[in-house]
Short mmCIF file of C-alpha atoms in Angstrom, two decimals:
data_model
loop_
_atom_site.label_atom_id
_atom_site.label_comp_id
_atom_site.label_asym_id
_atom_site.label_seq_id
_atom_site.Cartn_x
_atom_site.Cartn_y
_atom_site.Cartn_z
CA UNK U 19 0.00 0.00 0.00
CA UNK U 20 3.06 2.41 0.85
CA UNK U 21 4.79 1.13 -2.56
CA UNK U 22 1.52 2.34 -4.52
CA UNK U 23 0.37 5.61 -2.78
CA UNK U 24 4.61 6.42 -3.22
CA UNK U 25 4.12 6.13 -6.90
CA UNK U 26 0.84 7.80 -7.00
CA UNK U 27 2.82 10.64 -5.12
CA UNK U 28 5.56 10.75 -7.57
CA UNK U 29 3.35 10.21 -10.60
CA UNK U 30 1.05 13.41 -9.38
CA UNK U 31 4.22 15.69 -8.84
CA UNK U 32 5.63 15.11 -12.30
CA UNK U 33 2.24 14.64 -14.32
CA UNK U 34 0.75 17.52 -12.74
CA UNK U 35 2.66 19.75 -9.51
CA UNK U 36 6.33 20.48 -11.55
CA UNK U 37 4.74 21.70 -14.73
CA UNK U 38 2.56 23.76 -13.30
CA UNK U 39 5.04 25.07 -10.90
CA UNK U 40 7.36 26.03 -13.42
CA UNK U 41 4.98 27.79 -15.69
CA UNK U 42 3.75 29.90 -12.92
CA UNK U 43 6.77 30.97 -11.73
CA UNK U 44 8.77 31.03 -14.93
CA UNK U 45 6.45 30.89 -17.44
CA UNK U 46 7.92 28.47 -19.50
CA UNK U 47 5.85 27.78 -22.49
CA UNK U 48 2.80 29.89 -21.97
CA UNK U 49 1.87 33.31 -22.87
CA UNK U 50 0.89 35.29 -19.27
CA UNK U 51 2.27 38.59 -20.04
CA UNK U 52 2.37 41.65 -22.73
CA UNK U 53 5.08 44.33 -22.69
CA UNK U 54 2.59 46.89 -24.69
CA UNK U 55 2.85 50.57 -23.86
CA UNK U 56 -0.77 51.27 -24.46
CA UNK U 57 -2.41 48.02 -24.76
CA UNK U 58 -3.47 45.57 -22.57
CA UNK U 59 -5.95 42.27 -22.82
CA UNK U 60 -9.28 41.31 -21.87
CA UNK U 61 -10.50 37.49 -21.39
CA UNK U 62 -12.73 36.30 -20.28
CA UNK U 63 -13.56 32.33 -19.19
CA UNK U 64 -16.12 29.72 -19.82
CA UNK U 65 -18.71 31.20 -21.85
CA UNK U 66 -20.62 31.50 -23.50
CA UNK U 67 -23.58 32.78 -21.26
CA UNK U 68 -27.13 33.29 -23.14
CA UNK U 69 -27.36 36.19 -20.10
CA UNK U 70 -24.41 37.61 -19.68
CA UNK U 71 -22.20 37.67 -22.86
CA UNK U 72 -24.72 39.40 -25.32
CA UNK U 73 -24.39 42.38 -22.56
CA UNK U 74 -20.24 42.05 -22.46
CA UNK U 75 -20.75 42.19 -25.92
CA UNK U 76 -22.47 45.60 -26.13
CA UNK U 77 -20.16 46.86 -23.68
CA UNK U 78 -16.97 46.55 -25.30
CA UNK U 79 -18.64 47.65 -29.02
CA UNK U 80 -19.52 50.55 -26.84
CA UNK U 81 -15.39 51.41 -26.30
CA UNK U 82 -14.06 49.88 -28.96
CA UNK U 83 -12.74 47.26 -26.76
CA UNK U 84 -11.36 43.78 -28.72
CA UNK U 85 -10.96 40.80 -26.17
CA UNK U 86 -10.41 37.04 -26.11
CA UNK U 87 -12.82 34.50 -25.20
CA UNK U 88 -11.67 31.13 -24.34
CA UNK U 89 -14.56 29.27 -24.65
CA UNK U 90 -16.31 26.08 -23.07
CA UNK U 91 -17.00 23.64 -25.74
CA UNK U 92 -20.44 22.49 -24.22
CA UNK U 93 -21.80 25.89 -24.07
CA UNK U 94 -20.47 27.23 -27.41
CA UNK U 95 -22.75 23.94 -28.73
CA UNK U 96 -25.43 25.24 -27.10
CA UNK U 97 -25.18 28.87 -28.28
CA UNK U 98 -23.31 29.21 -31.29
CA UNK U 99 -25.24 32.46 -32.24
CA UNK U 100 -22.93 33.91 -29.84
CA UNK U 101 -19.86 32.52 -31.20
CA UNK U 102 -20.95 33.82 -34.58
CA UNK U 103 -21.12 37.42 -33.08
CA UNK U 104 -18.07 37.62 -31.24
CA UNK U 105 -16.08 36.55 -34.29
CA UNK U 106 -18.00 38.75 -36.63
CA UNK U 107 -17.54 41.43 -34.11
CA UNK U 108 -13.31 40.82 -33.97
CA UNK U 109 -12.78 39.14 -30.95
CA UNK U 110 -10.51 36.33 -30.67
CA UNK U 111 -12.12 32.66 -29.52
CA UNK U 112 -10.10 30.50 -27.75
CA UNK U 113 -10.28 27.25 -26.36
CA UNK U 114 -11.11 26.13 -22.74
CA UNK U 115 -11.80 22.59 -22.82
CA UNK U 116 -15.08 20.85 -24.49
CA UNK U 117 -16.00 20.50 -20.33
CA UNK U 118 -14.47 22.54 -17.84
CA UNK U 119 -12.48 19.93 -16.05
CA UNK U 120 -9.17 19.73 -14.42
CA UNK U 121 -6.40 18.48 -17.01
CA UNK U 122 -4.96 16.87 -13.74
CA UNK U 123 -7.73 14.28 -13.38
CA UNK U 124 -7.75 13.61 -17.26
CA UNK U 125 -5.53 11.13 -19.46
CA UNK U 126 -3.48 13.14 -21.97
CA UNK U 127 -5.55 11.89 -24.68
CA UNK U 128 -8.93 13.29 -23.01
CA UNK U 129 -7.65 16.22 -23.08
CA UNK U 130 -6.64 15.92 -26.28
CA UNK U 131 -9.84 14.80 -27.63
CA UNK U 132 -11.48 17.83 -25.46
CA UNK U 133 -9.09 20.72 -27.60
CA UNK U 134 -10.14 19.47 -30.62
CA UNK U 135 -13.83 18.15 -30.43
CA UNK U 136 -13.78 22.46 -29.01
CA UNK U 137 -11.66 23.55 -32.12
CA UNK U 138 -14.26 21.65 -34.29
CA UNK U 139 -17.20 23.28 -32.84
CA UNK U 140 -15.45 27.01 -33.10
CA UNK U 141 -14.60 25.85 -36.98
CA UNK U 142 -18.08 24.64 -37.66
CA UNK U 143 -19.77 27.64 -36.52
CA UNK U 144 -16.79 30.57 -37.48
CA UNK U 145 -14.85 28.96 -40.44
CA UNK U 146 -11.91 29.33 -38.72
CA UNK U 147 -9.66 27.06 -36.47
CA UNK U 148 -8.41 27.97 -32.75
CA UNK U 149 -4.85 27.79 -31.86
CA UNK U 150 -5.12 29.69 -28.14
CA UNK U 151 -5.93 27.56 -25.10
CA UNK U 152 -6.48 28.35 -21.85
CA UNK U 153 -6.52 25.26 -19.57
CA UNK U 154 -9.17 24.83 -17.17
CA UNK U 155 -7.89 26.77 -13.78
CA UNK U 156 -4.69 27.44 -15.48
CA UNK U 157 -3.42 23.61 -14.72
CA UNK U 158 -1.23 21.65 -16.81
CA UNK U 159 0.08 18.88 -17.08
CA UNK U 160 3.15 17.35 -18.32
CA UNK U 161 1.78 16.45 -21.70
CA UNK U 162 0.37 19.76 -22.00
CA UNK U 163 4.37 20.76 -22.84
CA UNK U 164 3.95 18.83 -26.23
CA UNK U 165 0.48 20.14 -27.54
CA UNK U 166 2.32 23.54 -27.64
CA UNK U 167 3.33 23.11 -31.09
CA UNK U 168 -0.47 22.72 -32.08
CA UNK U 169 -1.90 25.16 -29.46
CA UNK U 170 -0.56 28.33 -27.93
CA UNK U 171 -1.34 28.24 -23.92
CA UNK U 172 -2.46 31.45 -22.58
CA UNK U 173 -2.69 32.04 -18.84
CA UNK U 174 -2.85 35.30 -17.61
CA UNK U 175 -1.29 37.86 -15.50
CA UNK U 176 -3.90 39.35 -12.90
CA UNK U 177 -7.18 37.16 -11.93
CA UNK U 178 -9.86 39.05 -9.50
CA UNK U 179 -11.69 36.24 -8.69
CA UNK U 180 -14.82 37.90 -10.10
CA UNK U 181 -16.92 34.34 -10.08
CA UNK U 182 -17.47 34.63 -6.62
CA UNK U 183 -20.77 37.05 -6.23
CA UNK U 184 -20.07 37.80 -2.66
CA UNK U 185 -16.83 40.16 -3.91
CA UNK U 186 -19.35 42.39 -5.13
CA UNK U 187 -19.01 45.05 -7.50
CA UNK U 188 -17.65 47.84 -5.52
CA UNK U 189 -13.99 45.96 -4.55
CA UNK U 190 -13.87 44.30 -7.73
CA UNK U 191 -14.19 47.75 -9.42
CA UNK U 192 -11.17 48.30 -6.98
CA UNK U 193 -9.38 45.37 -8.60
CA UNK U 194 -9.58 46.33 -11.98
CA UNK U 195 -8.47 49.72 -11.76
CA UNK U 196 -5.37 48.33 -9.67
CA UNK U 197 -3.69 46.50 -12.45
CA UNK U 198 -5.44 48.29 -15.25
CA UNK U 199 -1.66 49.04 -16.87
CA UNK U 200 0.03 48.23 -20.19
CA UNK U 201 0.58 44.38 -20.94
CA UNK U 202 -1.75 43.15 -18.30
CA UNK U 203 -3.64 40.12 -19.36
CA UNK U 204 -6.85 40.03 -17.36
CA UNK U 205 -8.82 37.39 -16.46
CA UNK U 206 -12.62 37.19 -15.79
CA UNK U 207 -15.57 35.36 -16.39
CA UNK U 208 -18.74 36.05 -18.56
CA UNK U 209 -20.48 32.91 -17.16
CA UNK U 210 -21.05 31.64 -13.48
CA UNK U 211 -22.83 28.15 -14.29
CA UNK U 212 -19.09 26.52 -13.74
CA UNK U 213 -17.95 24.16 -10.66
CA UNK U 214 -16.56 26.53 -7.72
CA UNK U 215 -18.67 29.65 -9.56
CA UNK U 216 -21.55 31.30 -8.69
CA UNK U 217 -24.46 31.96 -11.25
CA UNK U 218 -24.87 35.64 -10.64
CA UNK U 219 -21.49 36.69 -10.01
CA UNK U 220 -21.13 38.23 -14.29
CA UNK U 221 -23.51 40.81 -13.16
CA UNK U 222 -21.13 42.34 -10.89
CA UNK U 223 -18.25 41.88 -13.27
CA UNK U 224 -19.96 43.60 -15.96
CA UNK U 225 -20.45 46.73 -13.74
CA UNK U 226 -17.18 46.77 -12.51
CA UNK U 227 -15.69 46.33 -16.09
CA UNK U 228 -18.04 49.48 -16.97
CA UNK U 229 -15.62 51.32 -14.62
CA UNK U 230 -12.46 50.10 -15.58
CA UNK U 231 -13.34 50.53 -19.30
CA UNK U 232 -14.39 54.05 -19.20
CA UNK U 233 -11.03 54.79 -16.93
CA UNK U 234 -8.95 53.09 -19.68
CA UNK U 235 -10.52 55.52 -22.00
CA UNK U 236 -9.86 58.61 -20.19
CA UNK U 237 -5.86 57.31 -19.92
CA UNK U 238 -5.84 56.17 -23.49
CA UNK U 239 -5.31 52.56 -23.30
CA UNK U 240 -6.71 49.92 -25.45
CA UNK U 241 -7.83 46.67 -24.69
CA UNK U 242 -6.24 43.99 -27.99
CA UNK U 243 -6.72 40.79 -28.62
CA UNK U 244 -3.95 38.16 -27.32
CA UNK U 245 -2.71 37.14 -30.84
CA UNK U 246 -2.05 41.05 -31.18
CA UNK U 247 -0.57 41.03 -28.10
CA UNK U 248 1.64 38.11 -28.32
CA UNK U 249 2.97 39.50 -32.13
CA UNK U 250 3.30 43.24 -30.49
CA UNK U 251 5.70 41.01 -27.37
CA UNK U 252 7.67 39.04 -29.92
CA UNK U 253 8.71 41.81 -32.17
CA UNK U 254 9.53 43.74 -28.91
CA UNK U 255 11.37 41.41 -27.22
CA UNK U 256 13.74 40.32 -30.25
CA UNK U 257 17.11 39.62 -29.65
CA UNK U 258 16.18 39.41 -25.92
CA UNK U 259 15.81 36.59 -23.95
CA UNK U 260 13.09 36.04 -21.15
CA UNK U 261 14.27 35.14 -17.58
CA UNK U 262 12.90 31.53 -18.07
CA UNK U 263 15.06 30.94 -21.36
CA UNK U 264 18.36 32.34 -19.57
CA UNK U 265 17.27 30.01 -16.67
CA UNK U 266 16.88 26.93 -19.59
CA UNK U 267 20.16 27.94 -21.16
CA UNK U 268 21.95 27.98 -17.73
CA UNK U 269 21.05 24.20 -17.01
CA UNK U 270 21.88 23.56 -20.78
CA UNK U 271 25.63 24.83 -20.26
CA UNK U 272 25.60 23.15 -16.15
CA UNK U 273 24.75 19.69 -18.22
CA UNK U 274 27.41 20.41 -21.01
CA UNK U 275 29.60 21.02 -18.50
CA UNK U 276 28.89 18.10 -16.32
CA UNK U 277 28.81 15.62 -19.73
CA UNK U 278 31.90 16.51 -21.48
CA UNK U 279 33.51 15.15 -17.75
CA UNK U 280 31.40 12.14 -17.55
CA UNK U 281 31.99 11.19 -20.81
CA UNK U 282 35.64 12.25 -20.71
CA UNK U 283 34.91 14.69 -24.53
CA UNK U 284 37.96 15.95 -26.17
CA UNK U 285 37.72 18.81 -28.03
CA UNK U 286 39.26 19.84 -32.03
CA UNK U 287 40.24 23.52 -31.06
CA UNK U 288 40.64 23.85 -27.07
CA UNK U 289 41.42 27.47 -28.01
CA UNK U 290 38.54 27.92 -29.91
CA UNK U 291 36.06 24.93 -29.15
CA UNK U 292 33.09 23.81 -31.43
CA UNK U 293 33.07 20.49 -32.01
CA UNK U 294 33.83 17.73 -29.04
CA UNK U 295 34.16 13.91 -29.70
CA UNK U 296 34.66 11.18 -27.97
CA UNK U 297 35.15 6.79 -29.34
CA UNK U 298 32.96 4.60 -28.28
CA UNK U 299 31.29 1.35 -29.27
CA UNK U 300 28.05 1.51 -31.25
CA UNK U 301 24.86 0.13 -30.02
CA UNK U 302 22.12 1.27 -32.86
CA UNK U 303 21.23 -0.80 -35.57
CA UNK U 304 23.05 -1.60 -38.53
CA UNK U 305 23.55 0.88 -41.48
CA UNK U 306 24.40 0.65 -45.12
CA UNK U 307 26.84 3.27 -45.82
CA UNK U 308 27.94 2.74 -48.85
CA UNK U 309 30.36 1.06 -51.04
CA UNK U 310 29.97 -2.19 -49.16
CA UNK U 311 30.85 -0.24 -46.07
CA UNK U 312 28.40 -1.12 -43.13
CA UNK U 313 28.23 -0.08 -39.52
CA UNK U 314 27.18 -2.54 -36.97
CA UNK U 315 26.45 -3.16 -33.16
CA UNK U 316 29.90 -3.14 -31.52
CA UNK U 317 31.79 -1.35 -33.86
CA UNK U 318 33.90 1.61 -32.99
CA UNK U 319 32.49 5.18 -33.81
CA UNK U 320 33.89 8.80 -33.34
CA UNK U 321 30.82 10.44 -31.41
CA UNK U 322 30.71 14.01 -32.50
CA UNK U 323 29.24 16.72 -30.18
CA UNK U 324 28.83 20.39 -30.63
CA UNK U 325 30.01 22.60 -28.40
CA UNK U 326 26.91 24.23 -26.20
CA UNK U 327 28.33 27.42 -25.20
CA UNK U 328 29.36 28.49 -29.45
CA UNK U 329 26.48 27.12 -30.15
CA UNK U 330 24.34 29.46 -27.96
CA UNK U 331 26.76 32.31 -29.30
CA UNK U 332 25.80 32.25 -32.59
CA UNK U 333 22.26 31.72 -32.49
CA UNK U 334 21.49 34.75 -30.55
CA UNK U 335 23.94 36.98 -31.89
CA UNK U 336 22.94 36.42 -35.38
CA UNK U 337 20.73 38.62 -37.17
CA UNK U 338 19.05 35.88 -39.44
CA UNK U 339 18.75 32.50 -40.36
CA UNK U 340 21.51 32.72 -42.93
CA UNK U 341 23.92 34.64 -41.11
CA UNK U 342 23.86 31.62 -38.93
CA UNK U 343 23.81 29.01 -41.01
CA UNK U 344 26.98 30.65 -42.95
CA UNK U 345 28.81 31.05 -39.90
CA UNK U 346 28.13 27.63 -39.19
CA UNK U 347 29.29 26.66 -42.38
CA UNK U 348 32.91 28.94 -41.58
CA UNK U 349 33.00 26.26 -38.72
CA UNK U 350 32.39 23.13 -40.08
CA UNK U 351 35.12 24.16 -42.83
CA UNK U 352 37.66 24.87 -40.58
CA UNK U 353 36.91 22.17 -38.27
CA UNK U 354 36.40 18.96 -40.42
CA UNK U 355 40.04 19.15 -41.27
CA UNK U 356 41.23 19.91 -38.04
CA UNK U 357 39.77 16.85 -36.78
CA UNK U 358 40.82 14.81 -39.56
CA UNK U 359 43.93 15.21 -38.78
CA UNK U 360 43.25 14.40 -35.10
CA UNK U 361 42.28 11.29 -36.10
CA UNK U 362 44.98 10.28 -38.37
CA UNK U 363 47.74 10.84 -35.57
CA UNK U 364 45.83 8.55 -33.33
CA UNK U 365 46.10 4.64 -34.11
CA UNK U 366 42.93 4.26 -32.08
CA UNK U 367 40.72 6.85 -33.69
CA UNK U 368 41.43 5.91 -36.56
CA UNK U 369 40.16 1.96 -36.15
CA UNK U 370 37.08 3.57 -36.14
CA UNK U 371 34.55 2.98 -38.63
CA UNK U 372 32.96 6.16 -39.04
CA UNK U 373 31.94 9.28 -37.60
CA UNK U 374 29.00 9.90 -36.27
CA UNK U 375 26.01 11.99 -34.89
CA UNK U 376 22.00 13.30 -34.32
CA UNK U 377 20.61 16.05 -35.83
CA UNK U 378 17.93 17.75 -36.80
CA UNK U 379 19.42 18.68 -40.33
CA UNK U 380 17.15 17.12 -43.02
CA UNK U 381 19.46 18.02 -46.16
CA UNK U 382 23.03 19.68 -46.10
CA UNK U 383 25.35 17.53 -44.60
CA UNK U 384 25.40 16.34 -47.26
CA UNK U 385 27.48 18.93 -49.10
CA UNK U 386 30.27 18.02 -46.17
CA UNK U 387 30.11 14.36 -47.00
CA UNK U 388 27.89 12.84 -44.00
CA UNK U 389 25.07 10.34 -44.92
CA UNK U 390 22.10 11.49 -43.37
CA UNK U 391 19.17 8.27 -42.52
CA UNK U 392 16.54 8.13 -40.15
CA UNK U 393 16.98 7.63 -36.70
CA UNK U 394 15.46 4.61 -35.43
CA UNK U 395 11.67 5.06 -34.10
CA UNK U 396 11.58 4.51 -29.89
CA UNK U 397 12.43 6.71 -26.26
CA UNK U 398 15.85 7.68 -27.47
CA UNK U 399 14.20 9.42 -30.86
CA UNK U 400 10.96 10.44 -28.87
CA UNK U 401 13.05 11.91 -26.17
CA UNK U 402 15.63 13.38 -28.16
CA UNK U 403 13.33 15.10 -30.25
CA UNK U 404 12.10 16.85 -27.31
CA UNK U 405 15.44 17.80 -26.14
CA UNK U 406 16.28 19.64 -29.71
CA UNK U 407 13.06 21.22 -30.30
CA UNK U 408 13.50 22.88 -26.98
CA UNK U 409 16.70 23.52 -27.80
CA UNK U 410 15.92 25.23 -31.29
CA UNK U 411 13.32 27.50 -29.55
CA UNK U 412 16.21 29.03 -27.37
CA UNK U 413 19.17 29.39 -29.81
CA UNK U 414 17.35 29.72 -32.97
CA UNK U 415 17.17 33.47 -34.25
CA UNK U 416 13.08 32.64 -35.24
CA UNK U 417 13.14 29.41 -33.19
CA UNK U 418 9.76 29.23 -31.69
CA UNK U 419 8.44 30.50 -35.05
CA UNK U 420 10.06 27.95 -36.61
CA UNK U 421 8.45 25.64 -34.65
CA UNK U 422 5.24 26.37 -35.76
CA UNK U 423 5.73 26.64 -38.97
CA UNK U 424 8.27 23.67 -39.41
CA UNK U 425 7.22 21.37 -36.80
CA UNK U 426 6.83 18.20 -39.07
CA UNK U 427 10.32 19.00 -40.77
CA UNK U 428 12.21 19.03 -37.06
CA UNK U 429 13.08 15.17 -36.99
CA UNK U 430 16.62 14.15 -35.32
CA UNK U 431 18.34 12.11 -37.74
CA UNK U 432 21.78 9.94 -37.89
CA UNK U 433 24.87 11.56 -39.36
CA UNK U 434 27.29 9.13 -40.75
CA UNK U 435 30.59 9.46 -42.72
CA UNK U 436 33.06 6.71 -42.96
CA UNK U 437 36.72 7.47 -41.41
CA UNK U 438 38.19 6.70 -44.40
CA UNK U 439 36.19 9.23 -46.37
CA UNK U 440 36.81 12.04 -44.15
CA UNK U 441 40.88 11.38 -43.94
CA UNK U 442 40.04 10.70 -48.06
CA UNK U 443 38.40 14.22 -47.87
CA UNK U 444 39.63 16.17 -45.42
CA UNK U 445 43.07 15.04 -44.24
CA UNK U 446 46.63 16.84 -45.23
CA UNK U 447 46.67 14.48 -48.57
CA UNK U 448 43.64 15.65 -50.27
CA UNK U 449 42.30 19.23 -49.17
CA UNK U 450 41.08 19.56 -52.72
CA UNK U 451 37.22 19.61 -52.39
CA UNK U 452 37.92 21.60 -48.77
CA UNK U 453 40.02 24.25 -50.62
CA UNK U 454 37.03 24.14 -53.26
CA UNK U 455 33.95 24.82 -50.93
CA UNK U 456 36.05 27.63 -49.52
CA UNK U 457 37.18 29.24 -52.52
CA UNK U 458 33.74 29.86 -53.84
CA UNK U 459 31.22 32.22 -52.58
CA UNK U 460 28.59 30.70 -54.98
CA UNK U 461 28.83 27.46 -53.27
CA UNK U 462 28.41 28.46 -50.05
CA UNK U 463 25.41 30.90 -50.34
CA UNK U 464 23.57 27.26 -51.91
CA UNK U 465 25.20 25.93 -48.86
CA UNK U 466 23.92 28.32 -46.69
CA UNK U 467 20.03 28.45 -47.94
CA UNK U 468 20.14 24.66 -47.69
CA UNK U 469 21.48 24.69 -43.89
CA UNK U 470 18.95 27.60 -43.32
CA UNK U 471 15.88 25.76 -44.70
CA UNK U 472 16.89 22.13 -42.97
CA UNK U 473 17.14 24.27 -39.58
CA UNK U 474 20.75 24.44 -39.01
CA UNK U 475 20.67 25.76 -35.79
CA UNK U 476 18.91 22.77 -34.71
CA UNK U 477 21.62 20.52 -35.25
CA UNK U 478 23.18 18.78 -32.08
CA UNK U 479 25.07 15.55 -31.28
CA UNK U 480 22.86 13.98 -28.47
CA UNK U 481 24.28 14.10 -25.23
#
């Protein structure tokens, strides 16, 4: 009985306690926050309300006020004439759940089936699909992580507790006026027919919001809808990175740190590191590469790793994709041979059969001489692709964009090239086709638009 309520204890705190945790306090994949200068956002929770949200509706047409609704599936069914007018009236519908239910007492694929049974309703009735969630109470869950790159989560960053009736008007007025301020994204609720809410309590929100709106007049500030807001934060915030992400690229360079001694990684240029490597035996399945050349289980490989720190370094001091990718490209040019040569001076290294890594590079390793193949479905290619999506959204100069735009393209895959091929290539005896790619500029602009497209800055030997 100890054994089971132990795992139930551990199972709750990761499932359902860390995430949460951390996206409260750092808000780590969610949207909470604005940095607007005379703009701030309205939403408002589990509507619609046949009562109250035709009269929230008429108030903000009165000022010219644009908000976000994340909606209850189940009552959007029931009312879709007032789905239809709050998109034909430019508000922005989200998505709170088909049932408003905890995500901690449902199975990750409830909840899945609750976002889009929701999204299908909003679609049905609007034309349009939903990407903006708002989970039920603002809880998530550790799956919750992975259905970013299909919805946005929005949480918020002052709540009132306006569903509670016995507030009254008077201090919730109070409230509002309190963090009425630029970037604020406010929560209330235009329907009281929820568990822990009380049925009458929209009345008194809708007088207090009467208050605030007419004070946000006189200052000049503008209530926007989130997907404004979150466009208006990115452009704003480029170049920068949040307090969570320098928090995320601390432990990144703590576990670089800590793996290249574990693992005991030497590195090409000590002076000037990028790549790391390190022989080992391999353990994945076996792999045509070429010429009758095949790698097998046991077989020694040079494990290449790049270097965390450079890494970092160039994605956020680039100023676009191809700036990166070409200095990448410098990199790799100067580096192949170095390591080449490594290699030949070493009787060991160069038993090895080939050299090897993951990334997330599709085509353009090509160009260098790796063979690029799939890397075997399981945990270690679930997992890993985890790992380098998060890392992509940190170091990549449009990473989270890129993510949502590119999503299906980011798949880790197995770098390969034979040790004979890159002493053939790269070593002191033939620096021809090195010389060549360096030589000329028209090479290495195709290069660099074929790094930039495969998501370059996504590559990363896995650790």
């Amino acid at each position: 009985m100890e054994t089971l309520l132990l795992w139930l204890f551990y199972i709750t705190t990761f499932y359902a306690f860390i995430p949460g945790l951390i996206t409260r306090i750092f808000g780590y994949r969610v949207f909470r926050r604005g940095v607007g200068v005379k703009d701030y956002a309205l939403t408002f929770d589990d509507g619609p309300d046949p009562e109250y949200t035709p009269r929230l509706l008429d108030l903000l047409k009165e000022h010219d006020a644009k908000a976000t609704f994340f909606v209850v599936g189940a009552h959007a069914e029931r009312h879709p004439e007032l789905i239809r007018r709050m998109h034909d009236e430019g508000h922005l519908i989200g998505i709170h759940n088909y049932v408003h239910k905890s995500n901690w007492i449902m199975r990750p694929g409830t909840v899945r089936k609750q976002i889009q049974r929701t999204d299908d309703i909003i679609h049905s009735i609007t034309g349009q699909r939903s990407i903006y969630y708002r989970p039920p109470w603002g809880i998530v869950n550790l799956f919750d992580f992975s259905k970013r790159r299909q919805v946005r989560i929005i949480l918020w960053s002052a709540m009132f507790g306006d569903w509670k009736e016995k507030l009254g008007a008077k201090k919730l007025t109070a409230k509002l006026l309190s963090r009425l301020n630029p970037g604020e994204v406010m929560l209330l609720h235009d329907c009281g027919r929820t568990l822990g809410a009380d049925p009458k309590a929209p009345a008194n929100m809708l007088t207090a919001l009467k208050t605030m709106l007419e004070e946000a007049d006189k200052r000049g500030l503008k209530s926007i809808r989130v997907d404004e807001m979150i466009r208006a934060s990115e452009k704003a915030r480029e170049g920068r990175l949040s307090f969570g992400k320098m928090l995320l690229v601390w432990c990144w360079l703590m576990w670089e740190k800590a793996f290249q001694f574990m693992f005991r990684l030497k590195t090409v240029s000590p002076e000037n590191p990028f790549f790391h490597y390190r022989l080992r035996s391999y353990s994945g399945d076996t792999i045509e590469m070429g010429e009758g050349s095949v790698l097998k289980k046991g077989d020694r490989i040079v494990e290449l790793h790049f270097d965390n720190r450079r890494l970092f370094e160039l994605g956020v001091s680039s100023r676009s994709e191809a700036q990166l990718a070409i200095r990448m490209i410098r990199y790799t040019q100067k580096e192949l041979p170095d390591l080449a040569e490594i290699i030949a001076s070493s009787e060991e290294l160069a038993s090895a059969k080939a050299l090897y890594g993951v990334s997330m590079i599709n085509r353009g390793p090509e160009k260098f001489g790796f063979l690029v193949t799939d890397l075997p479905d399981g945990l270690f290619a679930k997992s890993t692709r985890v790992y380098l999506r998060i890392l992509l959204s940190v170091i990549h100069p449009s990473g989270g964009n890129r993510l949502k735009r590119r999503a299906d393209a980011l798949v880790p895959k197995t770098m390969l090239m034979p040790i004979t091929d890159l002493l053939r290539s790269y070593g002191k005896p033939h620096p021809g086709s090195l010389t060549k790619s360096v030589k000329h500029s028209e090479e290495d602009a195709e290069l660099s638009v074929t790094l930039s497209d495969a998501d370059l800055p996504g590559v990363h030997a896995v650790h």
